Structures are given as structure tokens and as C-alpha cells.
Tab-separated table of N, CA and C in Angstrom:
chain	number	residue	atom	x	y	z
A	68	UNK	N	13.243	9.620	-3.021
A	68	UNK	CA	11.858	10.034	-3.010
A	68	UNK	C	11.295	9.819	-4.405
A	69	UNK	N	10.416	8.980	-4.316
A	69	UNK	CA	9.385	8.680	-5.449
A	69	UNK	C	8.480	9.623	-6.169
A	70	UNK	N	8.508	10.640	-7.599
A	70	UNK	CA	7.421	11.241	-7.528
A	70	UNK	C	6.490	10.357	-8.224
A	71	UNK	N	5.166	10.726	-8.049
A	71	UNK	CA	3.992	9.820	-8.933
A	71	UNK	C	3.031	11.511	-9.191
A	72	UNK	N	1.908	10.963	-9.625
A	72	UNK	CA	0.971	11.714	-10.710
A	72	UNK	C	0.422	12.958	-9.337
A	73	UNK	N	0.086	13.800	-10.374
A	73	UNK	CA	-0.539	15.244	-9.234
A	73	UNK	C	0.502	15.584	-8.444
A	74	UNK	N	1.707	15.221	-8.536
A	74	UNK	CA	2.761	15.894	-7.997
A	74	UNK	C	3.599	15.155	-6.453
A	75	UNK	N	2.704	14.461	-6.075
A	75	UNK	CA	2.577	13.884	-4.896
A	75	UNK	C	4.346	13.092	-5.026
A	76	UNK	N	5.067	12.737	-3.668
A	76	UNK	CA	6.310	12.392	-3.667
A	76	UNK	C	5.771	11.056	-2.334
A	77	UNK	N	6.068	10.228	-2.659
A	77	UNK	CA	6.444	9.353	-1.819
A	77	UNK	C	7.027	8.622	-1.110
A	78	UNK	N	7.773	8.780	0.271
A	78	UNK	CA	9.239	8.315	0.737
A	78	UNK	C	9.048	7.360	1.642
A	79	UNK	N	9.966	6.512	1.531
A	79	UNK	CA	9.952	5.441	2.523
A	79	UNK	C	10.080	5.833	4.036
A	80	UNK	N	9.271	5.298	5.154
A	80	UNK	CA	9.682	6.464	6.553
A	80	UNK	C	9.674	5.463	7.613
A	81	UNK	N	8.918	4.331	7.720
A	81	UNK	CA	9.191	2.942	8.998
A	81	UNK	C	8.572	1.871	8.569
A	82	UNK	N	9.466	1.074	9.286
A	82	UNK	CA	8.543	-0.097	9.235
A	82	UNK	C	7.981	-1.015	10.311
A	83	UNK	N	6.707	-1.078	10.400
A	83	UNK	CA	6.166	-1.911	12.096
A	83	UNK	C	6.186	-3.054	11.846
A	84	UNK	N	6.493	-3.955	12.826
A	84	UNK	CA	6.546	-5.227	12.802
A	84	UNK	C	5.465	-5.596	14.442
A	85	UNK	N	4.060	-5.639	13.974
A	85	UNK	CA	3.330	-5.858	15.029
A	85	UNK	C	2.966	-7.058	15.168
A	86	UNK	N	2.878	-7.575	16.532
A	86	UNK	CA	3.068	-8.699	16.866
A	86	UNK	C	1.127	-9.110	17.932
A	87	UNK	N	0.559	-9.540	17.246
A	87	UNK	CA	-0.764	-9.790	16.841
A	87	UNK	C	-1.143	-11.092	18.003
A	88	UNK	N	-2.098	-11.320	18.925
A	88	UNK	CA	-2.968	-12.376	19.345
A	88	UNK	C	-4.004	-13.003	18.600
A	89	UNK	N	-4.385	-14.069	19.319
A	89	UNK	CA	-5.639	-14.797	18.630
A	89	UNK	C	-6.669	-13.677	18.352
A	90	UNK	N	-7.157	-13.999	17.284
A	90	UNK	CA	-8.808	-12.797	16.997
A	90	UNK	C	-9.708	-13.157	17.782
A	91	UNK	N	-10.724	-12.280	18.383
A	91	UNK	CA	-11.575	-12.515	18.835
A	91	UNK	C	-12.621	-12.604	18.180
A	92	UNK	N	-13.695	-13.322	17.767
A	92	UNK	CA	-15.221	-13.374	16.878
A	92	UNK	C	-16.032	-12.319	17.861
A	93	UNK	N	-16.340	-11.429	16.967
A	93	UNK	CA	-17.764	-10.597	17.655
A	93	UNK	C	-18.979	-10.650	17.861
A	94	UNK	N	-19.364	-11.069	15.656
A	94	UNK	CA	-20.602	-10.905	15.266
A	94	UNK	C	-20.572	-10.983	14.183
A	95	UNK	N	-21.568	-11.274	13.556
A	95	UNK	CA	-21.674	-11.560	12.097
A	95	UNK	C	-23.242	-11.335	12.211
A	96	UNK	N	-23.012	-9.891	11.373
A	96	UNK	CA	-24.372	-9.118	10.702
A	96	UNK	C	-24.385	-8.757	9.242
A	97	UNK	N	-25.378	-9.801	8.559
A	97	UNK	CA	-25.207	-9.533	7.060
A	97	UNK	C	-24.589	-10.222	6.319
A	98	UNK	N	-23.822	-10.910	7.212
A	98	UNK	CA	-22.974	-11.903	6.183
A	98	UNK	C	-21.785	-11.157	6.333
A	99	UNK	N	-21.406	-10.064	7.118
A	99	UNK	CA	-20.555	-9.620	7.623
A	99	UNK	C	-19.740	-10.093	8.673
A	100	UNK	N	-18.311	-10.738	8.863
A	100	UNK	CA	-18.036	-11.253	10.395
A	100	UNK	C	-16.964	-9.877	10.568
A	101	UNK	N	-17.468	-9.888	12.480
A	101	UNK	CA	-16.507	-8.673	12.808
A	101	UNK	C	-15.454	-9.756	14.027
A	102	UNK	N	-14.428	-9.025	13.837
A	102	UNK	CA	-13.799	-9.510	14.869
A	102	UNK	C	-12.626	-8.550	15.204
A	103	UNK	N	-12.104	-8.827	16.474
A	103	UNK	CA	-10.755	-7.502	17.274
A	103	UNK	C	-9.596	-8.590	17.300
A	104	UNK	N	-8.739	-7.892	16.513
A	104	UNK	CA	-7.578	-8.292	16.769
A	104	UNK	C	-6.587	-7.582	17.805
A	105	UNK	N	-5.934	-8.101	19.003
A	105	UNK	CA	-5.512	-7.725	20.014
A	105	UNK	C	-4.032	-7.614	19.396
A	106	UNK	N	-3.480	-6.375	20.000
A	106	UNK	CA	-2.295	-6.035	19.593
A	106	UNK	C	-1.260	-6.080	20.762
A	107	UNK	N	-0.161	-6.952	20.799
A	107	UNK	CA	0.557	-7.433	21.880
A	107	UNK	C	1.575	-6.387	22.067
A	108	UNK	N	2.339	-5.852	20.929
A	108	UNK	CA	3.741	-5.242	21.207
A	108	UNK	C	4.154	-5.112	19.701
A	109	UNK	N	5.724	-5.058	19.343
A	109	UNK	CA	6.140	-4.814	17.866
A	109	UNK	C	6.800	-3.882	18.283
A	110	UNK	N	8.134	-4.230	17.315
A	110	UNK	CA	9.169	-3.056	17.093
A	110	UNK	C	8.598	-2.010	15.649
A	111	UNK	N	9.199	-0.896	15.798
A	111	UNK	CA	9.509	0.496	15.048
A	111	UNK	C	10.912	0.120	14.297
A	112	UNK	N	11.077	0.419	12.807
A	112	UNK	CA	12.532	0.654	12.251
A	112	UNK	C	12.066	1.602	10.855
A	113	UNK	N	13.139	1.982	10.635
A	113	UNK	CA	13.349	2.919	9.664
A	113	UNK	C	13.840	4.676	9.967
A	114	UNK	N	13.468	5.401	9.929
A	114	UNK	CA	13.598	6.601	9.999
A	114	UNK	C	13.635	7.071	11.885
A	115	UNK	N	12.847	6.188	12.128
A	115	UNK	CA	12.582	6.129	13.489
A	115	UNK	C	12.808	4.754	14.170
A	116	UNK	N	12.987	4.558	15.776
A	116	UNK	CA	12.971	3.574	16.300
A	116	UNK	C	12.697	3.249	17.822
A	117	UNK	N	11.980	2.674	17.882
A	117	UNK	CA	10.983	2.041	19.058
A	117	UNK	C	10.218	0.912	19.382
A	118	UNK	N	9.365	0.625	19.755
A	118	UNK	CA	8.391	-0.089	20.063
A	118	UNK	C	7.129	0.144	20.156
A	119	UNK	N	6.232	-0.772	19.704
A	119	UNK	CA	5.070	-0.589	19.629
A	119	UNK	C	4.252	-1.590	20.718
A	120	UNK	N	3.475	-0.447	21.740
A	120	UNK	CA	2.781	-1.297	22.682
A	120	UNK	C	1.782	-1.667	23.146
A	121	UNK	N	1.751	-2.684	23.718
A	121	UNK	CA	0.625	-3.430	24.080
A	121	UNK	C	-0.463	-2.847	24.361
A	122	UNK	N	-1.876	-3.280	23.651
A	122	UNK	CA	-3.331	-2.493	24.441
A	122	UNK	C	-4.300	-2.135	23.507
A	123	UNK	N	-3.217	-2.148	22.316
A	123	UNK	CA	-4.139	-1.632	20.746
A	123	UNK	C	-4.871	-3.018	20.329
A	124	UNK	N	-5.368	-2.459	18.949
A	124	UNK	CA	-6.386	-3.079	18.358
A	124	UNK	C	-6.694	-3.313	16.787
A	125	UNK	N	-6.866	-4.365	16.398
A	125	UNK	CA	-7.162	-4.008	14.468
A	125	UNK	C	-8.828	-4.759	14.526
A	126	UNK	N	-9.821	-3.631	14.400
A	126	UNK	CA	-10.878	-4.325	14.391
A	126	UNK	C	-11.290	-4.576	12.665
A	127	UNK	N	-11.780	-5.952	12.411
A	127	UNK	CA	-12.167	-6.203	11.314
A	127	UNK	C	-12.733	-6.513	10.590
A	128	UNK	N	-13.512	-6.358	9.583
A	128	UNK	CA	-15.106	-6.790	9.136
A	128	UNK	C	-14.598	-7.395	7.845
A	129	UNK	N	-14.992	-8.774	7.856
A	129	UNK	CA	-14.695	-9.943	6.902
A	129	UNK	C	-15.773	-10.077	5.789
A	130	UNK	N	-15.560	-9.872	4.768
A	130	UNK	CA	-16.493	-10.154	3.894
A	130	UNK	C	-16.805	-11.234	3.169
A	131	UNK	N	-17.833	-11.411	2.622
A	131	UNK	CA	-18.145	-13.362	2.420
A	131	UNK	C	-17.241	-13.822	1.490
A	132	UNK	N	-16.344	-12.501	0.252
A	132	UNK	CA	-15.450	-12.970	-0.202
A	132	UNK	C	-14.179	-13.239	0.343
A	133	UNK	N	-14.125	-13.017	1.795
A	133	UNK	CA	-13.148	-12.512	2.470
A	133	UNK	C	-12.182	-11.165	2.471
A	134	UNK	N	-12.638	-10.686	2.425
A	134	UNK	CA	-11.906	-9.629	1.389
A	134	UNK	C	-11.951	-8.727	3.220
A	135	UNK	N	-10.845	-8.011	3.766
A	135	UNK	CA	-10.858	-7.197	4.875
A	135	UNK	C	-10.696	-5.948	5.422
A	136	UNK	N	-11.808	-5.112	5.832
A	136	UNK	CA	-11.948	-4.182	6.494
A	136	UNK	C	-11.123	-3.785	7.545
A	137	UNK	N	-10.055	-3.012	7.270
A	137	UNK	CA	-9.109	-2.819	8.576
A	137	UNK	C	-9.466	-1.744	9.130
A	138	UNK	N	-9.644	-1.768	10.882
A	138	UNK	CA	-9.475	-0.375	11.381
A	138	UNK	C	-8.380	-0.108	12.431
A	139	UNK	N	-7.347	-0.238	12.352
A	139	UNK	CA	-6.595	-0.373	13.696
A	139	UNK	C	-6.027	0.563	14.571
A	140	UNK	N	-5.955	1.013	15.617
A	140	UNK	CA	-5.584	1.719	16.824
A	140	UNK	C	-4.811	1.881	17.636
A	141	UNK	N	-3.422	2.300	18.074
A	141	UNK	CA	-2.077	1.390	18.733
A	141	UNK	C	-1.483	2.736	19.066
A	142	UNK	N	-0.225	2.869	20.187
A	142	UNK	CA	0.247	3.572	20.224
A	142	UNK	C	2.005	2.752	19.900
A	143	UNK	N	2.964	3.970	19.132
A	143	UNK	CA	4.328	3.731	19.266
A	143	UNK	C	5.126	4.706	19.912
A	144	UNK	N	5.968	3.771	20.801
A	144	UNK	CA	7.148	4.932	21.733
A	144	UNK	C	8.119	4.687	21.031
A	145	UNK	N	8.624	6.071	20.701
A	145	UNK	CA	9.531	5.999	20.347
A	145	UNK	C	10.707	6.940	21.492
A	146	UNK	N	12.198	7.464	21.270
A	146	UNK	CA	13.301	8.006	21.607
A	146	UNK	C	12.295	9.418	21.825
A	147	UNK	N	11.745	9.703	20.633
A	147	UNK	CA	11.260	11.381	20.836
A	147	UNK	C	10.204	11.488	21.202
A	148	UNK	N	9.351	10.599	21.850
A	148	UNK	CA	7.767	10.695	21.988
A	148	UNK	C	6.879	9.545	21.691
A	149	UNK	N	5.826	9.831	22.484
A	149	UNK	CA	4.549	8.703	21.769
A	149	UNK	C	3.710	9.127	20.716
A	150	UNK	N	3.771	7.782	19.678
A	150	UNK	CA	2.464	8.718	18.377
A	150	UNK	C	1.299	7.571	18.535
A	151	UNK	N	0.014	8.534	18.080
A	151	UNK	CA	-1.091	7.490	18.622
A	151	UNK	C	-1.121	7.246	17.013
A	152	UNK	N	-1.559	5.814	16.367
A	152	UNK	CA	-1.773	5.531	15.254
A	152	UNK	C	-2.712	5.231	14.594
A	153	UNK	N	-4.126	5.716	14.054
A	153	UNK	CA	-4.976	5.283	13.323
A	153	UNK	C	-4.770	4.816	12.047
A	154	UNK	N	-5.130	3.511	11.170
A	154	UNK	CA	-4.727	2.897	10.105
A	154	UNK	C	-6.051	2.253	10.007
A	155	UNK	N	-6.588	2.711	8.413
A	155	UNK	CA	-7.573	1.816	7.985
A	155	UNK	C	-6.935	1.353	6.779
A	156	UNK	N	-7.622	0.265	6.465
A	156	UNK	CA	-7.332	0.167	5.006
A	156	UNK	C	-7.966	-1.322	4.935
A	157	UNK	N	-7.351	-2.199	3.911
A	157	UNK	CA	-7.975	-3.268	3.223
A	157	UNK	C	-6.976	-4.430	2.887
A	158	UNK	N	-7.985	-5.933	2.347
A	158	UNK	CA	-6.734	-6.855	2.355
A	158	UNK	C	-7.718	-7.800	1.669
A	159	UNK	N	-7.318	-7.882	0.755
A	159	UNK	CA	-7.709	-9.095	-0.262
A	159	UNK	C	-6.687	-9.778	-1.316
A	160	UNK	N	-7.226	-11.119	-1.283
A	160	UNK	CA	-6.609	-12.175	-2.154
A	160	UNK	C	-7.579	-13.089	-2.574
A	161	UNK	N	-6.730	-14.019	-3.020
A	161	UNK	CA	-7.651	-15.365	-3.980
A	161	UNK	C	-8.250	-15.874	-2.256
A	162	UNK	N	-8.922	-17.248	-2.368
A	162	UNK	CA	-9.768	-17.898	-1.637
A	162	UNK	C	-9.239	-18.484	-0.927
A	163	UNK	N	-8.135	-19.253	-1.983
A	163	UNK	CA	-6.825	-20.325	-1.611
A	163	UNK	C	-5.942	-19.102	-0.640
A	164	UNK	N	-5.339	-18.235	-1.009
A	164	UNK	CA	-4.449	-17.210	-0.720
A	164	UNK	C	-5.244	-16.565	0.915
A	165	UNK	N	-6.300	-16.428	0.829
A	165	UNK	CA	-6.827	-16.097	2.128
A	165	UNK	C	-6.521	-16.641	3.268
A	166	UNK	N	-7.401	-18.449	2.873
A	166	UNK	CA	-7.511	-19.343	3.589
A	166	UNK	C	-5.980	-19.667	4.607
A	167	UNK	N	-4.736	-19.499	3.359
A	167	UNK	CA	-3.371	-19.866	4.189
A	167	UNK	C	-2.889	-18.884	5.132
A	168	UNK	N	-3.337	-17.519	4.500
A	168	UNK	CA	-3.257	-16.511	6.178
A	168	UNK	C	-3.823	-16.600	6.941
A	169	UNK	N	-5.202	-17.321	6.800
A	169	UNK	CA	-6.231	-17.383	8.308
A	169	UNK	C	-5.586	-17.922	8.963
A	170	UNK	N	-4.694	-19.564	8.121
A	170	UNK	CA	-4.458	-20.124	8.948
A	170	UNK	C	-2.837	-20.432	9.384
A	171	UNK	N	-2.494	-18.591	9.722
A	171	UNK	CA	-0.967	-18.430	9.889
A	171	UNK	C	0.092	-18.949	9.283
A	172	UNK	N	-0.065	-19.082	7.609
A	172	UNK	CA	0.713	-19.734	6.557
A	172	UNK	C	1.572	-18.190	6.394
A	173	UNK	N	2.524	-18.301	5.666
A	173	UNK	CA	3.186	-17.062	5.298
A	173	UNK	C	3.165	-17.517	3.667
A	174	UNK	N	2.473	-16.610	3.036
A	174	UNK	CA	2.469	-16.095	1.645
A	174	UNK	C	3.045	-14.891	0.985
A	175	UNK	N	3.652	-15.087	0.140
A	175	UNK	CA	4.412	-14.540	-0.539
A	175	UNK	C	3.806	-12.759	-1.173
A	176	UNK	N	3.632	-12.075	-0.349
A	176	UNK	CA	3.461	-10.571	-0.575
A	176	UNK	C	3.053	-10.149	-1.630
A	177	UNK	N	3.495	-10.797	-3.191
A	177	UNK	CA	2.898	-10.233	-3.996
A	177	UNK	C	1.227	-11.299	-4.785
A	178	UNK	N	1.070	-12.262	-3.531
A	178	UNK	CA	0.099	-13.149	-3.692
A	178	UNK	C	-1.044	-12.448	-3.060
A	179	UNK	N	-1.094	-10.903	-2.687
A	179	UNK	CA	-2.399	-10.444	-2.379
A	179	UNK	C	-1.966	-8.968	-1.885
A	180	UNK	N	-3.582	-8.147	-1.736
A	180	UNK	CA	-3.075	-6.963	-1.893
A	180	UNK	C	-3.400	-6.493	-0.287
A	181	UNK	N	-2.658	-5.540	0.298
A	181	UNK	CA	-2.704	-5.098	1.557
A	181	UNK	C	-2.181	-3.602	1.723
A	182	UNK	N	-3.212	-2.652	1.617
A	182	UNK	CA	-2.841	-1.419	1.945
A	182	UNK	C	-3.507	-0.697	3.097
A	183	UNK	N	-3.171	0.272	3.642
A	183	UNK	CA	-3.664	0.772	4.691
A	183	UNK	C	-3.659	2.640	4.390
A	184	UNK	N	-3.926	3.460	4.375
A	184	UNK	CA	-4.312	5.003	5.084
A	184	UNK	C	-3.676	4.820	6.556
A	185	UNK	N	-2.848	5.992	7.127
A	185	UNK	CA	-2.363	5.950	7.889
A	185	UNK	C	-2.708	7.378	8.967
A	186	UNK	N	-3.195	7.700	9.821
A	186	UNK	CA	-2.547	8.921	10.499
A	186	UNK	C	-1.951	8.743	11.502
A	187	UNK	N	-1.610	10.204	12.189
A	187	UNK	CA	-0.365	9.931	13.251
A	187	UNK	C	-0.910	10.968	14.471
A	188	UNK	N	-1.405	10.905	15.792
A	188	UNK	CA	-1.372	12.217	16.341
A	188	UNK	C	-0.034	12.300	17.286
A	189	UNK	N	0.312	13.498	17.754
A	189	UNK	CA	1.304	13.513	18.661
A	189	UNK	C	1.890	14.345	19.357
A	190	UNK	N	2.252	14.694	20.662
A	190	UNK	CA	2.317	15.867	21.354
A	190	UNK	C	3.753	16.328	21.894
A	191	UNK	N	4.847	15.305	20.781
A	191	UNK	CA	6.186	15.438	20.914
A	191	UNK	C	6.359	16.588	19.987
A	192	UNK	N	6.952	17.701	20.186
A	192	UNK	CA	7.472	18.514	19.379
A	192	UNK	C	8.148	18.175	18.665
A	193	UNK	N	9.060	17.644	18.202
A	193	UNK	CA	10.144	16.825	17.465
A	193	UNK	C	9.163	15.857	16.068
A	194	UNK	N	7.586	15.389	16.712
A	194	UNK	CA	7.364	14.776	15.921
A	194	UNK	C	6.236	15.766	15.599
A	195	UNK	N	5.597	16.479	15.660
A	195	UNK	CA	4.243	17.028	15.803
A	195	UNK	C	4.392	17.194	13.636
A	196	UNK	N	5.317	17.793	13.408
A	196	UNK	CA	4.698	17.285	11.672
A	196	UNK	C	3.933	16.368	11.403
A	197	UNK	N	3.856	15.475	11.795
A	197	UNK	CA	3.392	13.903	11.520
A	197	UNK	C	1.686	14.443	11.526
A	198	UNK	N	1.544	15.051	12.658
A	198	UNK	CA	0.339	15.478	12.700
A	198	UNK	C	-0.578	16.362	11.252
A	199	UNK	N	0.156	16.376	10.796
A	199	UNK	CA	-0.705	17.203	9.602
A	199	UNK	C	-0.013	15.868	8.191
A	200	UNK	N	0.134	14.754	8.122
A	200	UNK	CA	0.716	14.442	7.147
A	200	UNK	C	-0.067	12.905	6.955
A	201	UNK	N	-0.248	12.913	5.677
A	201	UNK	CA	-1.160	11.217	5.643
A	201	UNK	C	0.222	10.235	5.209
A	202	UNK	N	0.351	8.960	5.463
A	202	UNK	CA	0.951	7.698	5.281
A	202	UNK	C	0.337	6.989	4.544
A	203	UNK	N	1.266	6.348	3.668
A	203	UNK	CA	0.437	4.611	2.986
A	203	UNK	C	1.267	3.846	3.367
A	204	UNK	N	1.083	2.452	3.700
A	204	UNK	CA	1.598	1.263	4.061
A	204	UNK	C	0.782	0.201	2.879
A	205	UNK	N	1.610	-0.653	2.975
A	205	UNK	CA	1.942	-1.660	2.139
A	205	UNK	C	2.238	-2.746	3.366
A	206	UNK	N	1.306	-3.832	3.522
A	206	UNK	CA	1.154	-4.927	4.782
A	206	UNK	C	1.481	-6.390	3.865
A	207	UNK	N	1.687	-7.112	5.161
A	207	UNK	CA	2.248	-8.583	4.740
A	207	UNK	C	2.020	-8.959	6.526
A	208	UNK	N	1.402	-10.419	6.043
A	208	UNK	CA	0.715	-11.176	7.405
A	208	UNK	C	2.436	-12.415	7.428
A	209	UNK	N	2.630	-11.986	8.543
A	209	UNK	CA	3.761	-13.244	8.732
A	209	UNK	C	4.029	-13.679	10.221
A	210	UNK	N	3.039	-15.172	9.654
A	210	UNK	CA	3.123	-15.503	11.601
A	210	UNK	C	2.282	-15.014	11.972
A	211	UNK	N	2.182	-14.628	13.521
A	211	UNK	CA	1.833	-13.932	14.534
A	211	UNK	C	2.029	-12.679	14.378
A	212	UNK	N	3.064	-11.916	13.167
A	212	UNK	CA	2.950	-10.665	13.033
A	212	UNK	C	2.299	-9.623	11.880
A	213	UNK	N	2.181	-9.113	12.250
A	213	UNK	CA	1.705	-7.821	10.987
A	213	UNK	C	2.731	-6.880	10.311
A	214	UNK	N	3.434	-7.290	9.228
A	214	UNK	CA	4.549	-5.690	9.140
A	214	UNK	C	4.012	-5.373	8.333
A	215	UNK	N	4.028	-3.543	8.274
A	215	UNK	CA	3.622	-2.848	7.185
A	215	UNK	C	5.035	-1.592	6.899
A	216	UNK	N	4.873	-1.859	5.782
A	216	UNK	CA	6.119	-0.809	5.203
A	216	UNK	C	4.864	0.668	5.319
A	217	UNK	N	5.632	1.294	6.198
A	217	UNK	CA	4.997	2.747	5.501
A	217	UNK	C	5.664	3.644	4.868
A	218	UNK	N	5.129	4.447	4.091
A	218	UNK	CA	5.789	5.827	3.243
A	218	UNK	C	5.086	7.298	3.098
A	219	UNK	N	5.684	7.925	3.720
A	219	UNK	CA	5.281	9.550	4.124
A	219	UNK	C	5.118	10.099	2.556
A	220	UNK	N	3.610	10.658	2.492
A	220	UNK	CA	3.272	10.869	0.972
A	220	UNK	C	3.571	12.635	1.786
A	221	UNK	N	3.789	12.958	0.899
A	221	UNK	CA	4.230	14.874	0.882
A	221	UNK	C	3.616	15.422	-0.352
């Protein structure tokens, strides 16, 4: 367990490996483009283990620098229960560095930045802590998938 500043401890707790469809284009208001990313499936590892299933969503608002608005929505089953997952957060790089994730290149993780805010709801007793506790993840686009390291801040 990591401590950092204000006391806060940070521990490593799963990692998703979500497995992502073509984006859909919405709209572009402002110079804003929105688009839904359809969420197929993805395994659970770390502390926990499961699957993540089909039906969710990462909706996203592109900015003219490219720079990205994450909001995403998903549920994971796991052994002890289902947790519903809200994750916002953000994703920027160089122009060059963008362009090769649009176009399903795999770049090297520390070639751009990808964090997310995490919550968790859930009506498994076993997991129901989760419910009062915020997450950060740390994302990387590879392929068709999305993994994000998360870590249970306490």
C-alpha cells in the first residue's frame, strides 16, 4: 500500500480488460464530437475475478485537440456478486499519439495520459464496502480492448 500526501493510501485492487466495438458517431456540437462506445464483454483480475458483460457503454466527447471525455457504464460478475460501474475520467496525448489509437495502433502507455474516477454500486454483501469507496485507474487502449489498472484509494 502506497501512502501519498493528506494521508490518502493507495492499493492496487483489479484489473479490467474490456473488450470494446466499433464507436458509434452521434454529434458534433461546438466542435465537440460525441460518440458511444459499445461494450462487448472483458475479464476481471486482481483481487477479484470475473467477467465483465455485455450491454455497457463509454460515452465520449472528443475535443478539437482530441483530448477525451470519458463516461462509462458496465456491469462486472463476479464469484460474490454483480457491481454496477460508473468511470469518468480523461485521455490525452500528442496528435501523432492520438491519431495511432484512433486507429487501433497500440502505444506505449507512457506515450499519453489516461485516468479515470471510479465508483462501484452493489447489493452483494461480501462486496457492499465498495459502495462507499472511490477508485483511480490508470487506462491503456490495446486493440479492441480497454485495460485499466485500478487502485482502491482509502
Amino acid at each position: 500500500m502506497a501512502q501519498h500526501g493528506f494521508g490518502l493510501s493507495v492499493e492496487p485492487f483489479m484489473r479490467l480488460e474490456i473488450e470494446v466495438a466499433q464507436p458509434v458517431d452521434a454529434s458534433v456540437v461546438h466542435g465537440i464530437a460525441r460518440r458511444c462506445i459499445p461494450i462487448i464483454g472483458g475479464t476481471v483480475s486482481g483481487r477479484y475475478q470475473g467477467t465483465i458483460l455485455p450491454g455497457g457503454a463509454d460515452w465520449q466527447e472528443i475535443a478539437p485537440d482530441g483530448t477525451l471525455e470519458i463516461s462509462a457504464h458496465y456491469i462486472l460478475e463476479l464469484a460474490e456478486g454483480s457491481i454496477e460501474v460508473r468511470s469518468n475520467g480523461i485521455r490525452h496525448g500528442s496528435p501523432d499519439v492520438l491519431q495511432k489509437l484512433a486507429q487501433g495502433e497500440t502505444v506505449e502507455r507512457s506515450e499519453y495520459y489516461f485516468r479515470t474516477a471510479i465508483r462501484f454500486r452493489t447489493a452483494a454483501k461480501t462486496l457492499g464496502h465498495l459502495n462507499n469507496r472511490l477508485a483511480i485507474s490508470e487506462g491503456e487502449r490495446i486493440g479492441s480492448r480497454v485495460c485499466l489498472n485500478i487502485h482502491e484509494v482509502e
